[in-house]
Coordinates of C-alpha atoms and ligand atoms in Angstrom, one line a residue:
X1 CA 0.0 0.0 0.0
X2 CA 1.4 3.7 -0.5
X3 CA 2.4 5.3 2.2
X4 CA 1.8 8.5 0.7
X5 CA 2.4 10.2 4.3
X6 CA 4.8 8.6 6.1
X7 CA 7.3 11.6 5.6
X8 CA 4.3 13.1 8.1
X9 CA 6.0 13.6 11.7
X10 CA 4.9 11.4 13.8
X11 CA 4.2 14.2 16.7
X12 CA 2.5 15.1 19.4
X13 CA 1.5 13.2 22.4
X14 CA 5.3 12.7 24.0
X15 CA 3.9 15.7 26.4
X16 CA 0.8 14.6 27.0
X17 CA 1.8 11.0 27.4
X18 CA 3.5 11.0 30.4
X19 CA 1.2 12.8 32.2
X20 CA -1.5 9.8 31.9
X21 CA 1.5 7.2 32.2
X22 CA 1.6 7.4 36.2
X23 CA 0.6 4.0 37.8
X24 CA -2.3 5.8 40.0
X25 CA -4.4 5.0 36.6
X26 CA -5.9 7.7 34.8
X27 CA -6.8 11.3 36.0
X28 CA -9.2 12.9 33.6
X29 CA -8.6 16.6 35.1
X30 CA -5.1 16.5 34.7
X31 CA -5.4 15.3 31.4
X32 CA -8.1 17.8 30.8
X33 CA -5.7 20.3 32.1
X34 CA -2.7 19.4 29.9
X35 CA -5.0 18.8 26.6
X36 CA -6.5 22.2 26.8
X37 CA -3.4 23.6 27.3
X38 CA -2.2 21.8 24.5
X39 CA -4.7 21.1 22.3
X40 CA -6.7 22.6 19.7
X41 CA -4.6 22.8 16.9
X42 CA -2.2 19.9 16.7
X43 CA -4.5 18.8 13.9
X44 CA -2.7 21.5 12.1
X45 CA 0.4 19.7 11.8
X46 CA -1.1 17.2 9.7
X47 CA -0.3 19.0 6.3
X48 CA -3.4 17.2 4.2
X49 CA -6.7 16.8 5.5
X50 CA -8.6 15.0 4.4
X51 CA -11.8 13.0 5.4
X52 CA -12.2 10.0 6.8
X53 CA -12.9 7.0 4.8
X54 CA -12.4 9.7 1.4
X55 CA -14.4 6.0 1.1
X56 CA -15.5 6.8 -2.1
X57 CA -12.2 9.6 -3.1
X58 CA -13.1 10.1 -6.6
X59 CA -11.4 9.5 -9.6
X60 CA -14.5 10.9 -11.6
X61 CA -14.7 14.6 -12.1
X62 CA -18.1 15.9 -12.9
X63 CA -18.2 18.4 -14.8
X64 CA -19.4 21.9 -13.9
X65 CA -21.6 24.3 -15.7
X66 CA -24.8 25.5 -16.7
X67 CA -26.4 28.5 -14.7
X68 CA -25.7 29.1 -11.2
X69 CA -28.6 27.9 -8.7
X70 CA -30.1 30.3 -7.1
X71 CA -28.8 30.9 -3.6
X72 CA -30.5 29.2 -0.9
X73 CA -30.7 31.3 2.3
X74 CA -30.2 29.0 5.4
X75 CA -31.9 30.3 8.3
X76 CA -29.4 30.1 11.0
X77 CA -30.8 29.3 14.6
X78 CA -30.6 31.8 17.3
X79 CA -27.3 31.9 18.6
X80 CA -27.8 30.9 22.4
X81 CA -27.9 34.1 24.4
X82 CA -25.1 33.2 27.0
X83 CA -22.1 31.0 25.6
X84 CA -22.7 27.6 27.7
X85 CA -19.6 27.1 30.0
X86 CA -17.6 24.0 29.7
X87 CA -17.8 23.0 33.5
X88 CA -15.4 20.2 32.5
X89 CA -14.7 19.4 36.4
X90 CA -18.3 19.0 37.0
X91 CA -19.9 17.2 34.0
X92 CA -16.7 15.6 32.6
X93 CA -16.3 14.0 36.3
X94 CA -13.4 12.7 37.3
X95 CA -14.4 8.7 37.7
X96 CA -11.0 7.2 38.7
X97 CA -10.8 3.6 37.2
X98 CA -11.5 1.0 40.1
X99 CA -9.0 -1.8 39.1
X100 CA -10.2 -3.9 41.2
X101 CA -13.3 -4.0 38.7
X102 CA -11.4 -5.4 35.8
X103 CA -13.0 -8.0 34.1
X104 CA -10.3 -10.4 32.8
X105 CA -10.2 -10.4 28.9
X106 CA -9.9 -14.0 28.5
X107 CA -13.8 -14.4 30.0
X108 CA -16.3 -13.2 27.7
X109 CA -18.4 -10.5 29.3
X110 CA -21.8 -11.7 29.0
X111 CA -24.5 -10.9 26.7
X112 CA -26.7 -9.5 30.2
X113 CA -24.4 -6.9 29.4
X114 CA -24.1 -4.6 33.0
X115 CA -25.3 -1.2 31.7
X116 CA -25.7 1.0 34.2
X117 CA -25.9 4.4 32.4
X118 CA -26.5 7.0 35.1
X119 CA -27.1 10.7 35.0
X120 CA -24.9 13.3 36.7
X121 CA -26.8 12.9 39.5
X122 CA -26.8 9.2 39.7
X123 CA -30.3 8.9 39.0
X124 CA -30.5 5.8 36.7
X125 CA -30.4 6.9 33.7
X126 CA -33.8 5.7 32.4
X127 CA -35.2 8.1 35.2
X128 CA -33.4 11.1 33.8
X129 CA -35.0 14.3 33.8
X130 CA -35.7 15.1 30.3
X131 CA -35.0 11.6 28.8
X132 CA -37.8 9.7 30.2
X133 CA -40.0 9.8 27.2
X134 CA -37.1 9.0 25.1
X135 CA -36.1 5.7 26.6
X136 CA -38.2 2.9 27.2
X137 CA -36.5 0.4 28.7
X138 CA -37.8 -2.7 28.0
X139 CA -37.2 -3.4 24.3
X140 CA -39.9 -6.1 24.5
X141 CA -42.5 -4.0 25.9
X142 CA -45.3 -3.0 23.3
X143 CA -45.6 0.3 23.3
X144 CA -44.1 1.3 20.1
X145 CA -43.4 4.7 19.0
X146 CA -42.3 5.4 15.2
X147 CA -41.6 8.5 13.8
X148 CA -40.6 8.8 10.0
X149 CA -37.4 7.6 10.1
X150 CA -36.9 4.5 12.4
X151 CA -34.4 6.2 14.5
X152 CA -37.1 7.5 16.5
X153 CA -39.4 5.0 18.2
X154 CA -39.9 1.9 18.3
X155 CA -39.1 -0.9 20.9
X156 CA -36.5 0.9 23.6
X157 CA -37.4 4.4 22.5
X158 CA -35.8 6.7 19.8
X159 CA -32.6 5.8 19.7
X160 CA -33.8 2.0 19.1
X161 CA -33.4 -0.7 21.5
X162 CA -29.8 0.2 22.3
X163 CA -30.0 0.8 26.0
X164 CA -30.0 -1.5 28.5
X165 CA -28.7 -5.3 29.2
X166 CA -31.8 -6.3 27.9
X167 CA -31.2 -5.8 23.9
X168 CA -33.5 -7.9 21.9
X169 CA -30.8 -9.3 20.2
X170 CA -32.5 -11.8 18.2
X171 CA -34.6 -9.8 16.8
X172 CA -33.6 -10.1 13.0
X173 CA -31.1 -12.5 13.3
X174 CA -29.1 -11.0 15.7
X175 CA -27.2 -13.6 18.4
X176 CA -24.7 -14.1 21.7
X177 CA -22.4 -14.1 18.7
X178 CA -23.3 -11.3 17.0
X179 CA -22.7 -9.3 20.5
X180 CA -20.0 -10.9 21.6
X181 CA -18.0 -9.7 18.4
X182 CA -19.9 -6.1 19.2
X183 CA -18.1 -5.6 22.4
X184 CA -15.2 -7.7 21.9
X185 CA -14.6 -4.6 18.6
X186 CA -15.6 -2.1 21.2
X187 CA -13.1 -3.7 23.7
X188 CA -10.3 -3.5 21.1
X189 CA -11.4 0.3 19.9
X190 CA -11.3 1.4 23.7
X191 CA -7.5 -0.1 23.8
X192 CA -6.2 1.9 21.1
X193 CA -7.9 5.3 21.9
X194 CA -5.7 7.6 21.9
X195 CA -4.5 9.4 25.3
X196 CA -5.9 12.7 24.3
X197 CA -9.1 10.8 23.6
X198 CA -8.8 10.5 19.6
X199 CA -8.6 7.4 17.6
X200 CA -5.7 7.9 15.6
X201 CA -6.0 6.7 12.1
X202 CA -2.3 6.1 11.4
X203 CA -0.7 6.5 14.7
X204 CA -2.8 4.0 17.0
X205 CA -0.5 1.1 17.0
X206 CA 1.3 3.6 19.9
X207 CA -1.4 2.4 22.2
X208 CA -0.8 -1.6 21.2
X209 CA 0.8 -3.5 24.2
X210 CA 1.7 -6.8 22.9
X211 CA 3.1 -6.9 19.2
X212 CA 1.6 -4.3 16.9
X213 CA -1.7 -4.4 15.0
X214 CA -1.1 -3.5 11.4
X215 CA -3.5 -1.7 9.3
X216 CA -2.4 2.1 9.7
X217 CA -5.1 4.7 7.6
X218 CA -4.6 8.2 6.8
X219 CA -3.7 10.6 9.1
X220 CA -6.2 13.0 7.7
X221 CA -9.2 10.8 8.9
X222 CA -8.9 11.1 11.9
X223 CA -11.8 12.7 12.6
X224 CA -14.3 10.8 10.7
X225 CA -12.2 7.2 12.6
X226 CA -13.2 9.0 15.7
X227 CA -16.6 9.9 14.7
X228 CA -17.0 6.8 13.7
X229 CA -15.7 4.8 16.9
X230 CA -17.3 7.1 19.2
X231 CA -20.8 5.7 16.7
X232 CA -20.1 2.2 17.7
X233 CA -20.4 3.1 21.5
X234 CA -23.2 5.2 21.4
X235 CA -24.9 2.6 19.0
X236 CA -24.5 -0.1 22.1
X237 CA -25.9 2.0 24.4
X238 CA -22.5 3.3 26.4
X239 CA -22.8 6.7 26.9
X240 CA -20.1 9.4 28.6
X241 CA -22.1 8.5 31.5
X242 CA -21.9 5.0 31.4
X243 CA -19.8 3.0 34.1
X244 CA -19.2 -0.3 32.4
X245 CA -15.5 -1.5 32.8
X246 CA -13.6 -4.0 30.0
X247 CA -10.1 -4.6 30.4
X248 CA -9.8 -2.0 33.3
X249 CA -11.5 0.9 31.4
X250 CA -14.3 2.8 31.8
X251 CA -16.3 2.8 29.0
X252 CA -17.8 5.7 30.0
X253 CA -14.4 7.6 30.3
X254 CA -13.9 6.7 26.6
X255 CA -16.9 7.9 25.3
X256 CA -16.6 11.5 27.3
X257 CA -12.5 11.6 26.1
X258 CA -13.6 11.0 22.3
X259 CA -16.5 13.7 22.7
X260 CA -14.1 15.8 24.5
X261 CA -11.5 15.7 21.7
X262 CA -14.4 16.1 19.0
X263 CA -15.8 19.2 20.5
X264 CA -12.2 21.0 20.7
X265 CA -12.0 20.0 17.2
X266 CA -14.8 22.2 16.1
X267 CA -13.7 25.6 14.5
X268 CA -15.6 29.1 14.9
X269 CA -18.1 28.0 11.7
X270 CA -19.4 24.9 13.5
X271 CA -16.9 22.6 11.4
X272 CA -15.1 19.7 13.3
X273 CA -11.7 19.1 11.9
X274 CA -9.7 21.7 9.3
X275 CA -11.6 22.8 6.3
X276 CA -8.9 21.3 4.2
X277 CA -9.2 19.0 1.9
X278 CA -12.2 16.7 1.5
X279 CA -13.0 17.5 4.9
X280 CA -16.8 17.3 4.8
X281 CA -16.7 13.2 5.5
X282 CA -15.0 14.1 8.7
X283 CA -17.3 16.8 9.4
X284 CA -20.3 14.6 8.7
X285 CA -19.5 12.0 10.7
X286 CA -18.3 14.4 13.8
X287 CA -21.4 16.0 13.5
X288 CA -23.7 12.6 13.7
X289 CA -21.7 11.5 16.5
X290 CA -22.3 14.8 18.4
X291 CA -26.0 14.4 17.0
X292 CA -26.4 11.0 18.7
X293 CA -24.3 12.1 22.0
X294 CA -27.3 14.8 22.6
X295 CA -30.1 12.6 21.2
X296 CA -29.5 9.9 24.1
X297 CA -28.1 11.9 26.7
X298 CA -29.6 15.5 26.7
X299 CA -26.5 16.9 28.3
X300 CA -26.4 20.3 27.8
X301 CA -22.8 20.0 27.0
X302 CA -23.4 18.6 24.0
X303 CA -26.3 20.6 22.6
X304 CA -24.4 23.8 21.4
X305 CA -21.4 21.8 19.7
X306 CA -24.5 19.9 18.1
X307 CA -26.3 22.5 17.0
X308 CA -23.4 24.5 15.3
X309 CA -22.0 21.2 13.4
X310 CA -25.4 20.9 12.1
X311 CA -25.4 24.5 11.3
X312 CA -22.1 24.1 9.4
X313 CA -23.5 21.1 7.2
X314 CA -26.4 23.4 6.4
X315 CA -24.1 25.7 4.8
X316 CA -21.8 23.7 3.6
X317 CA -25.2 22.0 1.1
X318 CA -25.3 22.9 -2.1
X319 CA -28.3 25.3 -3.0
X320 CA -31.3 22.8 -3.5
X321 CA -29.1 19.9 -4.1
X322 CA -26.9 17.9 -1.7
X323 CA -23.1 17.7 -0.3
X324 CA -19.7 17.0 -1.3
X325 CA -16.2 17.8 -0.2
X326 CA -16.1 21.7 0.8
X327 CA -18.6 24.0 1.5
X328 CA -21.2 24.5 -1.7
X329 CA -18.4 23.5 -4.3
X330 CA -20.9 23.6 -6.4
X331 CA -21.0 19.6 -7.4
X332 CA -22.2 16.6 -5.2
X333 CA -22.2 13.0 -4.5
X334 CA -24.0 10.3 -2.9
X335 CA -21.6 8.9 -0.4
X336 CA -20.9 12.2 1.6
X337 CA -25.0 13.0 1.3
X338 CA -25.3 10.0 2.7
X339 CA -23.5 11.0 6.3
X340 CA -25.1 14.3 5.8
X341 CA -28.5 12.7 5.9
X342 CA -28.0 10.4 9.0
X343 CA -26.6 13.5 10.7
X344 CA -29.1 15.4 10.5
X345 CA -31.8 13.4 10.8
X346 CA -30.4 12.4 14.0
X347 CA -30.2 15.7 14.5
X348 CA -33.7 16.6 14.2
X349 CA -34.8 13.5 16.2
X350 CA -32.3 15.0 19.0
X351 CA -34.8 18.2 19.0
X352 CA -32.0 20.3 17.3
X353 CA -32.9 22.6 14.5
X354 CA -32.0 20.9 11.4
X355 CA -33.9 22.7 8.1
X356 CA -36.0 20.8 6.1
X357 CA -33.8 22.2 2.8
X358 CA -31.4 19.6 4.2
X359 CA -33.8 16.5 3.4
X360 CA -35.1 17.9 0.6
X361 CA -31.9 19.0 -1.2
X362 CA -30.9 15.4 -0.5
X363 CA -34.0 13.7 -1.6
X364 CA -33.8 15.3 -5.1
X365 CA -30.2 14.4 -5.6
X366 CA -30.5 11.4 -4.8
X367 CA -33.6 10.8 -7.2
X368 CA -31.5 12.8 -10.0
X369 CA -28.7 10.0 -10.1
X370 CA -31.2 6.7 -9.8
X371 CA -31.3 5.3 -12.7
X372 CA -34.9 4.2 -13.1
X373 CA -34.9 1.3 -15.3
X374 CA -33.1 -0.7 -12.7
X375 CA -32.6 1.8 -9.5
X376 CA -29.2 1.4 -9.1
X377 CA -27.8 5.1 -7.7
X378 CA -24.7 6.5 -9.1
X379 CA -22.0 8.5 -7.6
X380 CA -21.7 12.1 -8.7
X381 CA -24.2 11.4 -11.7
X382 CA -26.3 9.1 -12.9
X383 CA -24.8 5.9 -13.8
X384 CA -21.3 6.7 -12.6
X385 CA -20.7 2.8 -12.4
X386 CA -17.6 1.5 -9.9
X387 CA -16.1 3.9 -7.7
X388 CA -12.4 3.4 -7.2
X389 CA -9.2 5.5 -6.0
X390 CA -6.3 5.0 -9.2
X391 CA -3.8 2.7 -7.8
X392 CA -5.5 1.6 -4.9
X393 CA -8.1 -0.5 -6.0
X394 CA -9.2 0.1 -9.0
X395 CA -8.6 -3.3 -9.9
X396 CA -11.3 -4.1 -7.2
X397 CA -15.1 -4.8 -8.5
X398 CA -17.4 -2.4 -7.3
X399 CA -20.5 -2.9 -5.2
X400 CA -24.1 -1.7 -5.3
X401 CA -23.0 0.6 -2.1
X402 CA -24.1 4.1 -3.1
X403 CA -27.5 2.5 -4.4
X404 CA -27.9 1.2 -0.4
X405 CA -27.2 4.7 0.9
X406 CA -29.7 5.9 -1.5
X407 CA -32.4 3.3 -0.2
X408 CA -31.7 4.9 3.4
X409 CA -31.9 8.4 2.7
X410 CA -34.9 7.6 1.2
X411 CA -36.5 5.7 3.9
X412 CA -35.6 8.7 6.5
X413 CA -36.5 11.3 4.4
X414 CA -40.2 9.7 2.9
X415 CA -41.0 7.4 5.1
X416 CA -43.1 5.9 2.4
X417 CA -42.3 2.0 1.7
X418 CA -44.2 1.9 -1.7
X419 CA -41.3 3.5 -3.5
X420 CA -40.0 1.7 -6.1
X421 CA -36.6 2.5 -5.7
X422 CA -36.4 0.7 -2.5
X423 CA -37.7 -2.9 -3.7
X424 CA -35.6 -2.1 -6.6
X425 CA -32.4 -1.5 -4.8
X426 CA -33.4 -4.4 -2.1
X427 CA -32.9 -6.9 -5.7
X428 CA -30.0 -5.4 -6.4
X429 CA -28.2 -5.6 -2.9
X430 CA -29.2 -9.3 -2.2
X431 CA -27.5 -10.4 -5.8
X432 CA -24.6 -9.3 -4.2
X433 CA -24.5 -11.1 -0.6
X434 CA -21.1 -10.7 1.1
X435 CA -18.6 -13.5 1.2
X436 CA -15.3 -12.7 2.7
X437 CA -13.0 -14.6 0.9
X438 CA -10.0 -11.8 0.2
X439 CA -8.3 -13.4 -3.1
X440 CA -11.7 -12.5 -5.2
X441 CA -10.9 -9.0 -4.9
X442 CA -11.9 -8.7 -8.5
X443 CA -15.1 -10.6 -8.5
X444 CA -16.2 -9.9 -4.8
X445 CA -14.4 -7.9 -2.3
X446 CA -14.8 -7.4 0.9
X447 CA -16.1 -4.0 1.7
X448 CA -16.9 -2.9 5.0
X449 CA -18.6 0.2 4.0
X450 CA -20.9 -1.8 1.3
X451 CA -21.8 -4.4 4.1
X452 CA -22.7 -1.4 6.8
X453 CA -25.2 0.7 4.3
X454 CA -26.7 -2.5 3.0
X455 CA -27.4 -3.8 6.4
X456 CA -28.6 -0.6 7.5
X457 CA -31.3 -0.2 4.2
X458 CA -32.4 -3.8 4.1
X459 CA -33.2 -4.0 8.1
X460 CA -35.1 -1.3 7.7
X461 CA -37.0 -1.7 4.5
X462 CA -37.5 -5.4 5.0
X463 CA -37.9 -5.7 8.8
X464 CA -36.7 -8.3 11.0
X465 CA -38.7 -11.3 9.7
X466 CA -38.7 -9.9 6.1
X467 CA -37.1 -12.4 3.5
X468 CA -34.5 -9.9 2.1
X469 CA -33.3 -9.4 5.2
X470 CA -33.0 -12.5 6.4
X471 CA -30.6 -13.5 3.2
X472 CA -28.9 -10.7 3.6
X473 CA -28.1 -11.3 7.5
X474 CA -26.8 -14.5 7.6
X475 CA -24.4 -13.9 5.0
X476 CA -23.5 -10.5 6.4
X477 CA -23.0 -12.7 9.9
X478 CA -21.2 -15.1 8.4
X479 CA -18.8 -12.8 6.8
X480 CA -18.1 -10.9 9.9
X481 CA -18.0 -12.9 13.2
X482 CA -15.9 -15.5 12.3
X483 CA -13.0 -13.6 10.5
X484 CA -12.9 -11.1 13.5
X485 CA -9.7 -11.2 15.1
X486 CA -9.7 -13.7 18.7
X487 CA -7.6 -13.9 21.8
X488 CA -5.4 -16.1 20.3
X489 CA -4.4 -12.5 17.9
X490 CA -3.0 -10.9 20.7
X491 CA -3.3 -7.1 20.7
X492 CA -5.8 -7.2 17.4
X493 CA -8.4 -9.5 19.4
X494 CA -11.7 -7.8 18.8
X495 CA -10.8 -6.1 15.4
X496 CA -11.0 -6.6 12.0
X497 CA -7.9 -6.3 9.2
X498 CA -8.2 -3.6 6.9
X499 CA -5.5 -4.4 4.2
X500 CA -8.3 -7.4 3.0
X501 CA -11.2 -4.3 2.8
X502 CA -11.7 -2.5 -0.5
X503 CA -11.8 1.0 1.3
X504 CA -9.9 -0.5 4.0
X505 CA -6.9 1.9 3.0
X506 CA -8.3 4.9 3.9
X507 CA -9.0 4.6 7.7
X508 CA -7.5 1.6 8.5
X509 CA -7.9 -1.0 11.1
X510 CA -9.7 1.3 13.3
X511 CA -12.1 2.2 10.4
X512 CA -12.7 -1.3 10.2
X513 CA -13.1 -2.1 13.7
X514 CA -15.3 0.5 13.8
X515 CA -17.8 0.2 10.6
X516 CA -18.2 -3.6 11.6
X517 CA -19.2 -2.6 15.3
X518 CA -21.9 -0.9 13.8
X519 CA -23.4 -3.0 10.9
X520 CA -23.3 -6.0 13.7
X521 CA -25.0 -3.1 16.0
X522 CA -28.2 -3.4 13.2
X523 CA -30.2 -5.9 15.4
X524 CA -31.1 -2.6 18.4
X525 CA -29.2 0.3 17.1
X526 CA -32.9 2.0 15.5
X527 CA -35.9 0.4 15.4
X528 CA -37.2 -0.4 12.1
X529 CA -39.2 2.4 9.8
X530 CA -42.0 0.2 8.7
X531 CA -42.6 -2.8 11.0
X532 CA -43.5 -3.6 14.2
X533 CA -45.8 -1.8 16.0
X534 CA -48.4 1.2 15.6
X535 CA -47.2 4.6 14.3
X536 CA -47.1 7.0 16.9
X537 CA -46.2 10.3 17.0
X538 CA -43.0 10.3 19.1
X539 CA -44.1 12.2 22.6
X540 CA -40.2 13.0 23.0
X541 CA -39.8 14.6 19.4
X542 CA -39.7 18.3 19.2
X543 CA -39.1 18.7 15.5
X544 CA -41.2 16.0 13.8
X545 CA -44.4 17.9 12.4
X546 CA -43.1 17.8 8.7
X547 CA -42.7 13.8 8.9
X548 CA -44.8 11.6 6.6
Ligands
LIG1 ZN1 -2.8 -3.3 19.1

């Protein structure tokens, strides 16, 4: 693989390091101390930045011209009368690591997994003020609440069934396996965050402790790997205020760190990261992370950062059309819309203001590039065909992935299962099962990112008894668990390799760890758009009068 920034330094952290190296364990307000004194801008130092998976880094060029849209005016929220003060010693508390708690990695936590989410206050977390009527916490009880999109409703309240140690895990095909290899990523992703609380694309083989895991991504991803690891928490149900303890840390703790990290990432436009590069990946996927954070939690702390990353991906859309790299370049593309759509929709579900122009501006794209005779959904245009990066894997065949994105941003932006476009897609996606055999990288590669958006669009067009799905599931299953790494793999126990991944290049094994802790999330993370039980209006929804 190139290396095309190895000639990067390698700095940072030597500082920081040694502050968090005393035996005592780990003390978050020193840290906190040390990081804001140090922080915001070693991002700078990496010279290109670029966005996290660049998944789909384009080789195609679309051309530009005809007339200039007409400018859209966003209408930008209310900027909060009195700047909300970071009372890091109070809500980021200081919960010292109790090693007397550590589970020993060689026995498999449970599937009762021992959530114990709690508020500041130590309330459980279920009783939170303000969160009540967005958490149920039975997933089996049957008071189902749907809003338009599946991520709000539905059995264990809007965020799905996420919460609690009692997941329906079977639900759709879902298993002890299937979770096992959830936490066991999760396990893995919490060993190799970074000290300052970042997952660091290219540079986390500094936190391995016995032998190195390979797989390094680019450095200029590292907010979209962090975005992305902090999803697969959040989509298990481990909040910053969760107290859960694997290998000695405090799941919890690494949830607040990465949040942490995020939120000093954000610049005075809203934008997390530099706004170099192909930077609005990394933007999108900060700002669904910080979307979900809010969404489950409420915190306060979270709602401003929230609201101005949402704010930033307004601006950054195109006028009535969607999103690509930089802000309104004036072209588009499916795969960066895609993140744009889950965040704000997540956003809106959260109660944050997130414009309608968003989902609309999206919808029409995304309509402009199916092609109707068989809905497959192209990339920058219609009928764009394989997406590839020139000497990277372009050899690779290509996958039906931006047509699986397209089936999702459909289903949260209509709600309406009678399109054709979604059956259409649905026949597409289940010609094209995964198998993970890595020598047929040019008949049938393994791609993590294809696998994630397919699960994600068939669970919730199909349901979890429907007979797309359940093809799909086993051979997405069957894929994943068994060629996850195992104890026997030493430090990479819990993750998946990335060199075997078509788009594995670009983030690396954290990208990898991550995107699979998510697609094997599918059974809880939302509840499903258009099964299961009576549509209600969501009671906890703020924003959800324009839905369906
Ligand atoms: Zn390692």
């Amino acid at each position: 693989m190139a290396k095309r920034y190895q000639e990067m330094p390698e700095e940072e952290n030597g500082a920081q390091e040694q502050q968090y190296e005393d035996e005592g364990g780990f003390d978050f307000n020193i840290w906190m101390q040390g990081a804001m004194k140090h922080t915001p801008w070693w991002g700078m130092s990496f010279a290109a930045h670029v966005l996290l998976a660049l998944i789909l880094a384009a080789i195609y060029v679309p051309e530009q011209g005809g007339a200039a849209p007409p400018p859209v005016v966003y209408k930008q929220p209310e900027p909060p009368k009195e700047k909300i003060d970071f009372k890091e010693e109070e809500i980021f508390k200081d919960e010292k690591l109790d090693t007397e708690e550590i589970i020993d990695p060689t026995i498999r936590p449970d599937v009762e997994i021992s959530d114990h989410e709690e508020t500041d206050n130590d309330e459980e977390f279920e009783m939170a003020k303000g969160a009540e009527d967005m958490l149920s916490n039975s997933p089996l009880n049957n008071n189902y609440f749907y809003d338009s999109i599946g991520i709000g409703g539905g059995s264990g309240g809007k965020f799905g069934g996420r919460f609690g140690g009692n997941k329906n895990l079977t639900r759709g095909g879902g298993s002890s396996k299937t979770q096992d290899a959830v936490i066991n990523a999760l396990r893995w992703l919490a060993r190799h965050q970074g000290p300052d609380g970042s997952w660091d694309a290219d540079g986390f083989t500094k936190m391995c402790k016995d032998g190195t895991c390979p797989g390094n991504g680019y450095p200029e991803n590292d907010i979209g790997v962090t975005g992305l690891s902090l999803l697969a928490f959040l989509g298990c149900g481990f909040t910053h205020l969760s107290k859960d303890k694997y290998d000695g840390i405090c799941f919890g703790d690494v949830v607040k760190k990465g949040l942490k990290w995020l939120i000093d990432r954000q610049d005075k436009d809203g934008c997390f990261g530099p706004q170099a590069g192909k930077f609005m990946y990394n933007h999108s996927i900060g700002a669904l992370a910080l979307a979900e954070a809010y969404g489950m939690t409420e915190s306060q702390l979270f709602k401003e950062p929230s609201q101005r990353g949402i704010d930033f991906l307004s601006k950054a859309q195109n006028s009535y059309k969607a999103w690509r790299y930089q802000v309104q370049p004036g072209d588009n593309d499916t795969s960066v819309t895609g993140w744009a759509v889950m965040a704000l929709k997540s956003a809106k579900m959260a109660g944050l203001v997130s414009p309608q122009t968003g989902f609309d501006g999206a919808l029409g794209w995304i309509k402009e590039v199916t092609d109707e005779s068989y809905y497959s959904v192209g990339y920058t245009a219609k009928g764009t065909g394989k997406v590839y990066v020139k000497d990277m894997n372009e050899n690779w065949a290509g996958h039906e992935a931006l047509t699986a994105v397209a089936m999702m941003c459909r289903i949260f932006i209509t709600y309406d299962k009678s399109d054709p476009a979604l059956e259409g897609g649905a026949k597409l996606i289940v010609k094209d099962l995964p198998v993970w055999d890595a020598s047929k990288q040019t008949e049938k590669p393994i791609d993590y990112y294809y696998w994630y958006y397919a699960s994600l669009a068939l669970f919730q067009y199909d349901g979890p008894e429907g007979k797309y799905w359940k093809g799909w599931n086993d051979a997405m299953k069957n894929a994943l668990v068994p060629n996850q790494k195992q104890k026997a793999d030493g430090c990479q126990f819990g993750s998946w390799d990335s060199d075997v991944d078509r788009w594995g290049f670009e983030g690396g094994r954290v990208y990898a760890t991550a995107i699979n802790a998510l697609t094997l999330e599918i059974y809880y993370r939302y509840p499903n758009a258009f099964t299961g039980g009576e549509k209600k209006k969501v009671p906890g929804a703020k924003d959800d009068k324009k839905d369906h």
